[in-house]
Amino acid sequence: MSRFTARFFNEASKPKQEYGEFFKQCYVIGYKTLTLVGVTAFIMGLVLTIQSRPTLLEFGAESLLPSMVSVSLIREIAPVITALICAGKIGSGLGAELGSMKVTEQIDAMEVSGTNPFKYLVVTRVLATTLMVPILSSLANAISLYGGFLGVNLRGDVSWNLYWFQVFGILNFGDVLPSLIKTFFFGFAIGIVGCYKGFSSQKGTEGVGRSATTAVIVASLMVFIVDLIAVQITDLLGLT
Amino acid sequence: MEQTVRNPVIEVKNVNKSFGDNHVLKDFNMSVYPGENLVILGKSGSGKSVLIKCIISLIQADEGEILLLGSSIQGLEQDELDMLRAHVGFLFQSNALYDSMTVRQNLEFPLRIHWSKEERALGAEAAVKEALEDVGLLHTIDMMPSELSGGMKKRVALARSLILRPKVILYDEPTTGLDPITSREISELMVSVQQKYNATSVIISHDLNCIKITSNRVIMLIDGTCYADGTYEELSQSADPKIKEFFK
Ligand SMILES: Nc1ncnc2c1ncn2[C@@H]1O[C@H](COP(=O)(O)OP(=O)(O)OP(=O)(O)O)[C@@H](O)[C@H]1O
Ligand SMILES: [Mg+2]
């Protein structure tokens, strides 16, 4: 796996990239996951708000609801949930796609026809996930805040303007930036794990299924590990 | 006689290859001369596919030397290997069509590296159509591989390996799974390609009709070595029981 990652950086830094395939993959990865991410983010925002209300009510701090919810969503919940969904959807997709190309000798056929399959298939896909997961995650941030607005207004009455005033009042640079940066690493981890599992598929269709499953498991685990490392770093840098 | 004075296109010298304990090729030697149609015959699992994959460097031989069009493939840089591969067509046993692409895109794929953008803009369409016409499948140009029958896939794969007009063509079981008529057509096509472009072919096959039509020379791969070498007539008349088995 580490050799695979090293090879990725080696191939990605060489000239002559496959731009056409890269944009196609961005489209495939981004567009096909958008609805799923959007719906989940909206529900997360809504549910988190509804769940948090009783606790805040106990402390008589109901008016802090928008602030509290938005901080949790932006710093942690929206990026991590998005990354997990992408690990499931994109990770398994990459594992299965490259895995079946491997076992049906399509990757060998590419190599014979003079195309570097690593560059054409792996580099483009890893770069595409590294770019698209942060974009999806940013969209999820925004959508989950809309969910939060609805949640606040189910049992209370906070005007549109006041809600956003509170949200942007509490969110600062130190919340948004680390959360954005870590999503690039989420995207990279998902892409590299999915491609690695696909590329190293063993013979047979059974191997393809196994690649897809382990890609999801390992990618999800990597998301949490990256998250853990990210929180330590932001803590050390005093960005909390 | 003429063959011996010309330099071989492919030379395999003392090649060994094992997968774990499975010693597939044992000191294998062979030479293929320009303009020849060489058939490799051998039982299932005897290492025929492994051998031609070694020739194109998809599998690295453990020991020995392989010369392809005069260069030793083990010593080549990736770029040089890619340039060399442009002169070699390879038909996979499993066809290996890209199933996310249409037939047209499948055939255009080898061109994207070896032809410049201008060449492709001018000639790709015509080249694709010509290659498909050769195999009689022009009407499938915009179909996906999943919509084709097994035999059609094989023919599209054949068209794809011929599109760059290779000097050497390696066929891994070109007629397996085809009906006798299509099979004969493919065999005749292989002969005509060889004559038209003066190509050299290495053909793996069990199909006696195909061998009869295409071969100038037959090699038998048994137990990882080159067991016999001769023309179709010579081998089919052989008294050796191991060889006889194949010609029943
Ligand atoms: N990638 C691999 N890893 C491990 N063993 C392999 C691999 N490829 C081939 N083998 C082994 O090498 C031997 C020869 O395989 P090969 O595919 O060359 O057979 P073949 O002569 O082409 O047979 P067939 O006529 O059925 O295609 C087999 O025993 C197979 O198990
Ligand atoms: Mg084989």
mmCIF file of N, CA and C in Angstrom, chain B residues 45-162:
data_model
loop_
_atom_site.group_PDB
_atom_site.id
_atom_site.type_symbol
_atom_site.label_atom_id
_atom_site.label_comp_id
_atom_site.label_asym_id
_atom_site.label_seq_id
_atom_site.Cartn_x
_atom_site.Cartn_y
_atom_site.Cartn_z
ATOM 1 N N GLY B 45 -3.353 -25.107 -19.643
ATOM 2 C CA GLY B 45 -2.549 -24.970 -18.430
ATOM 3 C C GLY B 45 -1.084 -25.282 -18.632
ATOM 4 N N SER B 46 -0.665 -25.483 -19.893
ATOM 5 C CA SER B 46 0.737 -25.827 -20.101
ATOM 6 C C SER B 46 1.635 -24.589 -20.154
ATOM 7 N N GLY B 47 1.041 -23.405 -20.141
ATOM 8 C CA GLY B 47 1.862 -22.199 -20.072
ATOM 9 C C GLY B 47 1.967 -21.441 -21.378
ATOM 10 N N LYS B 48 1.049 -21.681 -22.291
ATOM 11 C CA LYS B 48 1.099 -20.975 -23.573
ATOM 12 C C LYS B 48 0.826 -19.480 -23.399
ATOM 13 N N SER B 49 -0.214 -19.177 -22.635
ATOM 14 C CA SER B 49 -0.511 -17.768 -22.405
ATOM 15 C C SER B 49 0.627 -17.085 -21.662
ATOM 16 N N VAL B 50 1.179 -17.798 -20.693
ATOM 17 C CA VAL B 50 2.302 -17.239 -19.933
ATOM 18 C C VAL B 50 3.457 -16.917 -20.882
ATOM 19 N N LEU B 51 3.707 -17.826 -21.824
ATOM 20 C CA LEU B 51 4.816 -17.621 -22.753
ATOM 21 C C LEU B 51 4.618 -16.354 -23.593
ATOM 22 N N ILE B 52 3.431 -16.183 -24.184
ATOM 23 C CA ILE B 52 3.329 -14.987 -25.029
ATOM 24 C C ILE B 52 3.204 -13.706 -24.200
ATOM 25 N N LYS B 53 2.760 -13.849 -22.971
ATOM 26 C CA LYS B 53 2.776 -12.655 -22.115
ATOM 27 C C LYS B 53 4.200 -12.274 -21.732
ATOM 28 N N CYS B 54 5.055 -13.275 -21.618
ATOM 29 C CA CYS B 54 6.473 -12.974 -21.364
ATOM 30 C C CYS B 54 7.066 -12.244 -22.565
ATOM 31 N N ILE B 55 6.653 -12.642 -23.760
ATOM 32 C CA ILE B 55 7.220 -12.027 -24.959
ATOM 33 C C ILE B 55 6.900 -10.537 -25.015
ATOM 34 N N ILE B 56 5.697 -10.171 -24.571
ATOM 35 C CA ILE B 56 5.318 -8.754 -24.624
ATOM 36 C C ILE B 56 5.575 -8.062 -23.285
ATOM 37 N N SER B 57 6.217 -8.812 -22.365
ATOM 38 C CA SER B 57 6.640 -8.244 -21.095
ATOM 39 C C SER B 57 5.484 -7.867 -20.160
ATOM 40 N N LEU B 58 4.365 -8.563 -20.291
ATOM 41 C CA LEU B 58 3.291 -8.382 -19.312
ATOM 42 C C LEU B 58 3.607 -9.215 -18.075
ATOM 43 N N ILE B 59 4.343 -10.293 -18.305
ATOM 44 C CA ILE B 59 4.843 -11.120 -17.206
ATOM 45 C C ILE B 59 6.359 -11.120 -17.357
ATOM 46 N N GLN B 60 7.073 -10.940 -16.264
ATOM 47 C CA GLN B 60 8.525 -10.973 -16.343
ATOM 48 C C GLN B 60 9.018 -12.402 -16.181
ATOM 49 N N ALA B 61 9.862 -12.812 -17.116
ATOM 50 C CA ALA B 61 10.452 -14.142 -16.985
ATOM 51 C C ALA B 61 11.430 -14.136 -15.818
ATOM 52 N N ASP B 62 11.552 -15.275 -15.126
ATOM 53 C CA ASP B 62 12.486 -15.352 -14.000
ATOM 54 C C ASP B 62 13.928 -15.371 -14.498
ATOM 55 N N GLU B 63 14.141 -16.120 -15.573
ATOM 56 C CA GLU B 63 15.492 -16.278 -16.119
ATOM 57 C C GLU B 63 15.402 -16.316 -17.624
ATOM 58 N N GLY B 64 16.542 -16.080 -18.265
ATOM 59 C CA GLY B 64 16.585 -16.206 -19.718
ATOM 60 C C GLY B 64 16.441 -14.864 -20.397
ATOM 61 N N GLU B 65 16.515 -14.892 -21.717
ATOM 62 C CA GLU B 65 16.483 -13.657 -22.469
ATOM 63 C C GLU B 65 15.412 -13.723 -23.551
ATOM 64 N N ILE B 66 14.757 -12.596 -23.777
ATOM 65 C CA ILE B 66 13.767 -12.535 -24.849
ATOM 66 C C ILE B 66 14.099 -11.356 -25.748
ATOM 67 N N LEU B 67 14.290 -11.642 -27.026
ATOM 68 C CA LEU B 67 14.553 -10.579 -27.993
ATOM 69 C C LEU B 67 13.317 -10.379 -28.850
ATOM 70 N N LEU B 68 12.843 -9.142 -28.897
ATOM 71 C CA LEU B 68 11.656 -8.835 -29.683
ATOM 72 C C LEU B 68 12.049 -7.764 -30.691
ATOM 73 N N LEU B 69 11.914 -8.050 -31.969
ATOM 74 C CA LEU B 69 12.311 -7.135 -33.039
ATOM 75 C C LEU B 69 13.740 -6.632 -32.818
ATOM 76 N N GLY B 70 14.591 -7.525 -32.364
ATOM 77 C CA GLY B 70 16.007 -7.181 -32.225
ATOM 78 C C GLY B 70 16.411 -6.554 -30.915
ATOM 79 N N SER B 71 15.439 -6.150 -30.044
ATOM 80 C CA SER B 71 15.889 -5.595 -28.761
ATOM 81 C C SER B 71 15.530 -6.530 -27.618
ATOM 82 N N SER B 72 16.413 -6.565 -26.659
ATOM 83 C CA SER B 72 16.200 -7.418 -25.500
ATOM 84 C C SER B 72 15.219 -6.717 -24.566
ATOM 85 N N ILE B 73 14.037 -7.301 -24.368
ATOM 86 C CA ILE B 73 12.991 -6.553 -23.662
ATOM 87 C C ILE B 73 13.289 -6.328 -22.194
ATOM 88 N N GLN B 74 14.170 -7.133 -21.612
ATOM 89 C CA GLN B 74 14.428 -6.944 -20.173
ATOM 90 C C GLN B 74 15.150 -5.634 -19.886
ATOM 91 N N GLY B 75 15.961 -5.176 -20.862
ATOM 92 C CA GLY B 75 16.765 -3.993 -20.587
ATOM 93 C C GLY B 75 16.097 -2.673 -20.964
ATOM 94 N N LEU B 76 14.850 -2.720 -21.410
ATOM 95 C CA LEU B 76 14.250 -1.497 -21.952
ATOM 96 C C LEU B 76 13.650 -0.600 -20.878
ATOM 97 N N GLU B 77 13.721 0.713 -21.132
ATOM 98 C CA GLU B 77 12.984 1.668 -20.315
ATOM 99 C C GLU B 77 11.505 1.572 -20.700
ATOM 100 N N GLN B 78 10.639 2.084 -19.819
ATOM 101 C CA GLN B 78 9.209 2.014 -20.089
ATOM 102 C C GLN B 78 8.843 2.643 -21.442
ATOM 103 N N ASP B 79 9.425 3.804 -21.740
ATOM 104 C CA ASP B 79 9.092 4.498 -22.996
ATOM 105 C C ASP B 79 9.475 3.667 -24.210
ATOM 106 N N GLU B 80 10.684 3.082 -24.117
ATOM 107 C CA GLU B 80 11.156 2.271 -25.236
ATOM 108 C C GLU B 80 10.277 1.040 -25.410
ATOM 109 N N LEU B 81 9.884 0.476 -24.277
ATOM 110 C CA LEU B 81 9.015 -0.690 -24.336
ATOM 111 C C LEU B 81 7.684 -0.327 -24.994
ATOM 112 N N ASP B 82 7.138 0.829 -24.632
ATOM 113 C CA ASP B 82 5.874 1.264 -25.240
ATOM 114 C C ASP B 82 6.011 1.444 -26.750
ATOM 115 N N MET B 83 7.136 2.017 -27.168
ATOM 116 C CA MET B 83 7.344 2.207 -28.608
ATOM 117 C C MET B 83 7.433 0.851 -29.314
ATOM 118 N N LEU B 84 8.106 -0.076 -28.660
ATOM 119 C CA LEU B 84 8.258 -1.409 -29.246
ATOM 120 C C LEU B 84 6.898 -2.100 -29.346
ATOM 121 N N ARG B 85 6.074 -1.908 -28.306
ATOM 122 C CA ARG B 85 4.767 -2.555 -28.275
ATOM 123 C C ARG B 85 3.832 -2.037 -29.367
ATOM 124 N N ALA B 86 4.124 -0.833 -29.871
ATOM 125 C CA ALA B 86 3.299 -0.315 -30.965
ATOM 126 C C ALA B 86 3.399 -1.202 -32.196
ATOM 127 N N HIS B 87 4.505 -1.925 -32.320
ATOM 128 C CA HIS B 87 4.683 -2.803 -33.480
ATOM 129 C C HIS B 87 4.152 -4.207 -33.236
ATOM 130 N N VAL B 88 3.572 -4.407 -32.078
ATOM 131 C CA VAL B 88 3.110 -5.747 -31.725
ATOM 132 C C VAL B 88 1.624 -5.709 -31.418
ATOM 133 N N GLY B 89 0.859 -6.555 -32.088
ATOM 134 C CA GLY B 89 -0.563 -6.689 -31.763
ATOM 135 C C GLY B 89 -0.738 -7.865 -30.831
ATOM 136 N N PHE B 90 -1.671 -7.739 -29.894
ATOM 137 C CA PHE B 90 -1.872 -8.826 -28.936
ATOM 138 C C PHE B 90 -3.361 -9.080 -28.813
ATOM 139 N N LEU B 91 -3.760 -10.308 -29.113
ATOM 140 C CA LEU B 91 -5.169 -10.670 -28.936
ATOM 141 C C LEU B 91 -5.275 -11.493 -27.658
ATOM 142 N N PHE B 92 -5.989 -10.960 -26.672
ATOM 143 C CA PHE B 92 -6.107 -11.658 -25.394
ATOM 144 C C PHE B 92 -7.087 -12.812 -25.495
ATOM 145 N N GLN B 93 -6.767 -13.846 -24.726
ATOM 146 C CA GLN B 93 -7.662 -14.995 -24.686
ATOM 147 C C GLN B 93 -9.057 -14.579 -24.214
ATOM 148 N N SER B 94 -9.097 -13.644 -23.276
ATOM 149 C CA SER B 94 -10.386 -13.182 -22.746
ATOM 150 C C SER B 94 -10.882 -11.938 -23.472
ATOM 151 N N ASN B 95 -10.301 -11.619 -24.615
ATOM 152 C CA ASN B 95 -10.628 -10.439 -25.423
ATOM 153 C C ASN B 95 -10.194 -9.119 -24.797
ATOM 154 N N ALA B 96 -10.501 -8.953 -23.485
ATOM 155 C CA ALA B 96 -10.088 -7.748 -22.774
ATOM 156 C C ALA B 96 -10.558 -6.470 -23.452
ATOM 157 N N LEU B 97 -11.796 -6.491 -23.959
ATOM 158 C CA LEU B 97 -12.356 -5.230 -24.471
ATOM 159 C C LEU B 97 -12.681 -4.329 -23.282
ATOM 160 N N TYR B 98 -12.497 -3.020 -23.455
ATOM 161 C CA TYR B 98 -12.817 -2.078 -22.365
ATOM 162 C C TYR B 98 -14.321 -1.953 -22.296
ATOM 163 N N ASP B 99 -14.940 -2.474 -21.226
ATOM 164 C CA ASP B 99 -16.393 -2.554 -21.272
ATOM 165 C C ASP B 99 -17.096 -1.257 -20.914
ATOM 166 N N SER B 100 -16.323 -0.224 -20.550
ATOM 167 C CA SER B 100 -16.984 1.068 -20.348
ATOM 168 C C SER B 100 -16.939 1.921 -21.619
ATOM 169 N N MET B 101 -16.388 1.376 -22.681
ATOM 170 C CA MET B 101 -16.256 2.163 -23.915
ATOM 171 C C MET B 101 -17.001 1.472 -25.060
ATOM 172 N N THR B 102 -17.401 2.280 -26.047
ATOM 173 C CA THR B 102 -18.037 1.700 -27.224
ATOM 174 C C THR B 102 -16.977 0.994 -28.062
ATOM 175 N N VAL B 103 -17.461 0.250 -29.074
ATOM 176 C CA VAL B 103 -16.545 -0.436 -29.970
ATOM 177 C C VAL B 103 -15.599 0.568 -30.628
ATOM 178 N N ARG B 104 -16.151 1.700 -31.044
ATOM 179 C CA ARG B 104 -15.320 2.720 -31.687
ATOM 180 C C ARG B 104 -14.211 3.201 -30.745
ATOM 181 N N GLN B 105 -14.588 3.499 -29.501
ATOM 182 C CA GLN B 105 -13.583 3.984 -28.541
ATOM 183 C C GLN B 105 -12.550 2.910 -28.221
ATOM 184 N N ASN B 106 -13.023 1.660 -28.197
ATOM 185 C CA ASN B 106 -12.084 0.558 -27.988
ATOM 186 C C ASN B 106 -11.013 0.530 -29.061
ATOM 187 N N LEU B 107 -11.446 0.716 -30.302
ATOM 188 C CA LEU B 107 -10.491 0.645 -31.401
ATOM 189 C C LEU B 107 -9.607 1.887 -31.466
ATOM 190 N N GLU B 108 -10.165 3.015 -31.018
ATOM 191 C CA GLU B 108 -9.366 4.244 -31.052
ATOM 192 C C GLU B 108 -8.326 4.271 -29.945
ATOM 193 N N PHE B 109 -8.546 3.459 -28.912
ATOM 194 C CA PHE B 109 -7.680 3.560 -27.736
ATOM 195 C C PHE B 109 -6.185 3.386 -28.035
ATOM 196 N N PRO B 110 -5.803 2.377 -28.815
ATOM 197 C CA PRO B 110 -4.357 2.244 -29.093
ATOM 198 C C PRO B 110 -3.795 3.426 -29.885
ATOM 199 N N LEU B 111 -4.664 4.135 -30.602
ATOM 200 C CA LEU B 111 -4.171 5.232 -31.428
ATOM 201 C C LEU B 111 -3.788 6.450 -30.600
ATOM 202 N N ARG B 112 -4.422 6.592 -29.439
ATOM 203 C CA ARG B 112 -4.242 7.828 -28.678
ATOM 204 C C ARG B 112 -2.798 8.066 -28.253
ATOM 205 N N ILE B 113 -2.032 7.001 -28.091
ATOM 206 C CA ILE B 113 -0.634 7.169 -27.711
ATOM 207 C C ILE B 113 0.266 7.222 -28.940
ATOM 208 N N HIS B 114 -0.049 6.357 -29.900
ATOM 209 C CA HIS B 114 0.906 6.174 -30.992
ATOM 210 C C HIS B 114 0.672 7.079 -32.184
ATOM 211 N N TRP B 115 -0.463 7.746 -32.236
ATOM 212 C CA TRP B 115 -0.697 8.696 -33.314
ATOM 213 C C TRP B 115 -0.762 10.098 -32.719
ATOM 214 N N SER B 116 -0.324 11.087 -33.512
ATOM 215 C CA SER B 116 -0.440 12.465 -33.032
ATOM 216 C C SER B 116 -1.898 12.902 -33.175
ATOM 217 N N LYS B 117 -2.195 14.047 -32.544
ATOM 218 C CA LYS B 117 -3.566 14.547 -32.569
ATOM 219 C C LYS B 117 -4.058 14.770 -33.999
ATOM 220 N N GLU B 118 -3.183 15.327 -34.831
ATOM 221 C CA GLU B 118 -3.574 15.625 -36.224
ATOM 222 C C GLU B 118 -3.860 14.333 -36.982
ATOM 223 N N GLU B 119 -2.956 13.375 -36.771
ATOM 224 C CA GLU B 119 -3.147 12.088 -37.452
ATOM 225 C C GLU B 119 -4.481 11.466 -37.067
ATOM 226 N N ARG B 120 -4.810 11.602 -35.783
ATOM 227 C CA ARG B 120 -6.057 10.998 -35.325
ATOM 228 C C ARG B 120 -7.253 11.719 -35.926
ATOM 229 N N ALA B 121 -7.169 13.061 -35.956
ATOM 230 C CA ALA B 121 -8.283 13.831 -36.512
ATOM 231 C C ALA B 121 -8.509 13.449 -37.975
ATOM 232 N N LEU B 122 -7.430 13.207 -38.684
ATOM 233 C CA LEU B 122 -7.564 12.889 -40.105
ATOM 234 C C LEU B 122 -7.911 11.419 -40.350
ATOM 235 N N GLY B 123 -7.235 10.547 -39.616
ATOM 236 C CA GLY B 123 -7.271 9.147 -40.030
ATOM 237 C C GLY B 123 -7.975 8.171 -39.123
ATOM 238 N N ALA B 124 -8.306 8.592 -37.868
ATOM 239 C CA ALA B 124 -8.818 7.605 -36.914
ATOM 240 C C ALA B 124 -10.114 6.968 -37.398
ATOM 241 N N GLU B 125 -11.033 7.822 -37.839
ATOM 242 C CA GLU B 125 -12.341 7.338 -38.285
ATOM 243 C C GLU B 125 -12.177 6.268 -39.365
ATOM 244 N N ALA B 126 -11.365 6.596 -40.372
ATOM 245 C CA ALA B 126 -11.165 5.672 -41.487
ATOM 246 C C ALA B 126 -10.489 4.392 -41.020
ATOM 247 N N ALA B 127 -9.507 4.535 -40.147
ATOM 248 C CA ALA B 127 -8.778 3.357 -39.675
ATOM 249 C C ALA B 127 -9.702 2.430 -38.898
ATOM 250 N N VAL B 128 -10.541 3.028 -38.040
ATOM 251 C CA VAL B 128 -11.471 2.224 -37.251
ATOM 252 C C VAL B 128 -12.434 1.492 -38.176
ATOM 253 N N LYS B 129 -12.956 2.232 -39.162
ATOM 254 C CA LYS B 129 -13.929 1.609 -40.069
ATOM 255 C C LYS B 129 -13.289 0.495 -40.878
ATOM 256 N N GLU B 130 -12.063 0.743 -41.325
ATOM 257 C CA GLU B 130 -11.407 -0.281 -42.121
ATOM 258 C C GLU B 130 -11.172 -1.546 -41.295
ATOM 259 N N ALA B 131 -10.706 -1.332 -40.066
ATOM 260 C CA ALA B 131 -10.421 -2.486 -39.214
ATOM 261 C C ALA B 131 -11.693 -3.283 -38.931
ATOM 262 N N LEU B 132 -12.803 -2.562 -38.704
ATOM 263 C CA LEU B 132 -14.056 -3.265 -38.431
ATOM 264 C C LEU B 132 -14.578 -3.967 -39.675
ATOM 265 N N GLU B 133 -14.379 -3.331 -40.816
ATOM 266 C CA GLU B 133 -14.823 -3.942 -42.067
ATOM 267 C C GLU B 133 -14.067 -5.257 -42.309
ATOM 268 N N ASP B 134 -12.778 -5.238 -42.006
ATOM 269 C CA ASP B 134 -11.978 -6.449 -42.159
ATOM 270 C C ASP B 134 -12.565 -7.628 -41.404
ATOM 271 N N VAL B 135 -13.149 -7.367 -40.226
ATOM 272 C CA VAL B 135 -13.712 -8.463 -39.447
ATOM 273 C C VAL B 135 -15.231 -8.560 -39.640
ATOM 274 N N GLY B 136 -15.759 -7.742 -40.551
ATOM 275 C CA GLY B 136 -17.173 -7.834 -40.900
ATOM 276 C C GLY B 136 -18.120 -7.341 -39.834
ATOM 277 N N LEU B 137 -17.710 -6.337 -39.054
ATOM 278 C CA LEU B 137 -18.571 -5.876 -37.964
ATOM 279 C C LEU B 137 -18.761 -4.361 -37.966
ATOM 280 N N LEU B 138 -18.792 -3.780 -39.156
ATOM 281 C CA LEU B 138 -18.912 -2.333 -39.237
ATOM 282 C C LEU B 138 -20.170 -1.821 -38.531
ATOM 283 N N HIS B 139 -21.242 -2.610 -38.581
ATOM 284 C CA HIS B 139 -22.506 -2.140 -37.986
ATOM 285 C C HIS B 139 -22.471 -2.064 -36.462
ATOM 286 N N THR B 140 -21.448 -2.627 -35.827
ATOM 287 C CA THR B 140 -21.428 -2.597 -34.360
ATOM 288 C C THR B 140 -20.671 -1.391 -33.824
ATOM 289 N N ILE B 141 -20.274 -0.497 -34.708
ATOM 290 C CA ILE B 141 -19.319 0.547 -34.311
ATOM 291 C C ILE B 141 -19.747 1.340 -33.078
ATOM 292 N N ASP B 142 -21.051 1.573 -32.914
ATOM 293 C CA ASP B 142 -21.475 2.365 -31.760
ATOM 294 C C ASP B 142 -22.075 1.532 -30.640
ATOM 295 N N MET B 143 -21.857 0.236 -30.688
ATOM 296 C CA MET B 143 -22.403 -0.609 -29.618
ATOM 297 C C MET B 143 -21.407 -0.713 -28.467
ATOM 298 N N MET B 144 -21.922 -1.163 -27.315
ATOM 299 C CA MET B 144 -21.040 -1.450 -26.187
ATOM 300 C C MET B 144 -20.640 -2.931 -26.265
ATOM 301 N N PRO B 145 -19.456 -3.280 -25.749
ATOM 302 C CA PRO B 145 -19.039 -4.683 -25.799
ATOM 303 C C PRO B 145 -20.065 -5.632 -25.170
ATOM 304 N N SER B 146 -20.784 -5.161 -24.146
ATOM 305 C CA SER B 146 -21.746 -6.059 -23.491
ATOM 306 C C SER B 146 -22.894 -6.442 -24.413
ATOM 307 N N GLU B 147 -23.096 -5.680 -25.503
ATOM 308 C CA GLU B 147 -24.185 -6.001 -26.420
ATOM 309 C C GLU B 147 -23.758 -6.994 -27.503
ATOM 310 N N LEU B 148 -22.494 -7.385 -27.501
ATOM 311 C CA LEU B 148 -22.006 -8.265 -28.561
ATOM 312 C C LEU B 148 -21.986 -9.717 -28.092
ATOM 313 N N SER B 149 -22.076 -10.614 -29.052
ATOM 314 C CA SER B 149 -21.949 -12.030 -28.714
ATOM 315 C C SER B 149 -20.473 -12.362 -28.514
ATOM 316 N N GLY B 150 -20.212 -13.559 -27.992
ATOM 317 C CA GLY B 150 -18.834 -13.958 -27.719
ATOM 318 C C GLY B 150 -17.942 -13.878 -28.944
ATOM 319 N N GLY B 151 -18.449 -14.406 -30.056
ATOM 320 C CA GLY B 151 -17.660 -14.404 -31.285
ATOM 321 C C GLY B 151 -17.438 -12.998 -31.815
ATOM 322 N N MET B 152 -18.462 -12.149 -31.676
ATOM 323 C CA MET B 152 -18.312 -10.772 -32.142
ATOM 324 C C MET B 152 -17.259 -10.041 -31.320
ATOM 325 N N LYS B 153 -17.267 -10.316 -30.007
ATOM 326 C CA LYS B 153 -16.257 -9.682 -29.149
ATOM 327 C C LYS B 153 -14.861 -10.059 -29.610
ATOM 328 N N LYS B 154 -14.723 -11.365 -29.910
ATOM 329 C CA LYS B 154 -13.411 -11.838 -30.341
ATOM 330 C C LYS B 154 -12.982 -11.092 -31.601
ATOM 331 N N ARG B 155 -13.940 -10.903 -32.533
ATOM 332 C CA ARG B 155 -13.581 -10.242 -33.784
ATOM 333 C C ARG B 155 -13.260 -8.762 -33.566
ATOM 334 N N VAL B 156 -14.005 -8.123 -32.652
ATOM 335 C CA VAL B 156 -13.686 -6.724 -32.350
ATOM 336 C C VAL B 156 -12.298 -6.634 -31.716
ATOM 337 N N ALA B 157 -12.025 -7.574 -30.813
ATOM 338 C CA ALA B 157 -10.703 -7.581 -30.178
ATOM 339 C C ALA B 157 -9.611 -7.779 -31.222
ATOM 340 N N LEU B 158 -9.912 -8.625 -32.197
ATOM 341 C CA LEU B 158 -8.949 -8.852 -33.278
ATOM 342 C C LEU B 158 -8.740 -7.557 -34.064
ATOM 343 N N ALA B 159 -9.841 -6.878 -34.363
ATOM 344 C CA ALA B 159 -9.734 -5.610 -35.084
ATOM 345 C C ALA B 159 -8.884 -4.621 -34.295
ATOM 346 N N ARG B 160 -9.075 -4.617 -32.974
ATOM 347 C CA ARG B 160 -8.310 -3.689 -32.147
ATOM 348 C C ARG B 160 -6.824 -4.013 -32.171
ATOM 349 N N SER B 161 -6.494 -5.313 -32.191
ATOM 350 C CA SER B 161 -5.049 -5.601 -32.177
ATOM 351 C C SER B 161 -4.407 -5.368 -33.544
ATOM 352 N N LEU B 162 -5.248 -5.242 -34.596
ATOM 353 C CA LEU B 162 -4.670 -5.028 -35.922
ATOM 354 C C LEU B 162 -4.622 -3.560 -36.323
#
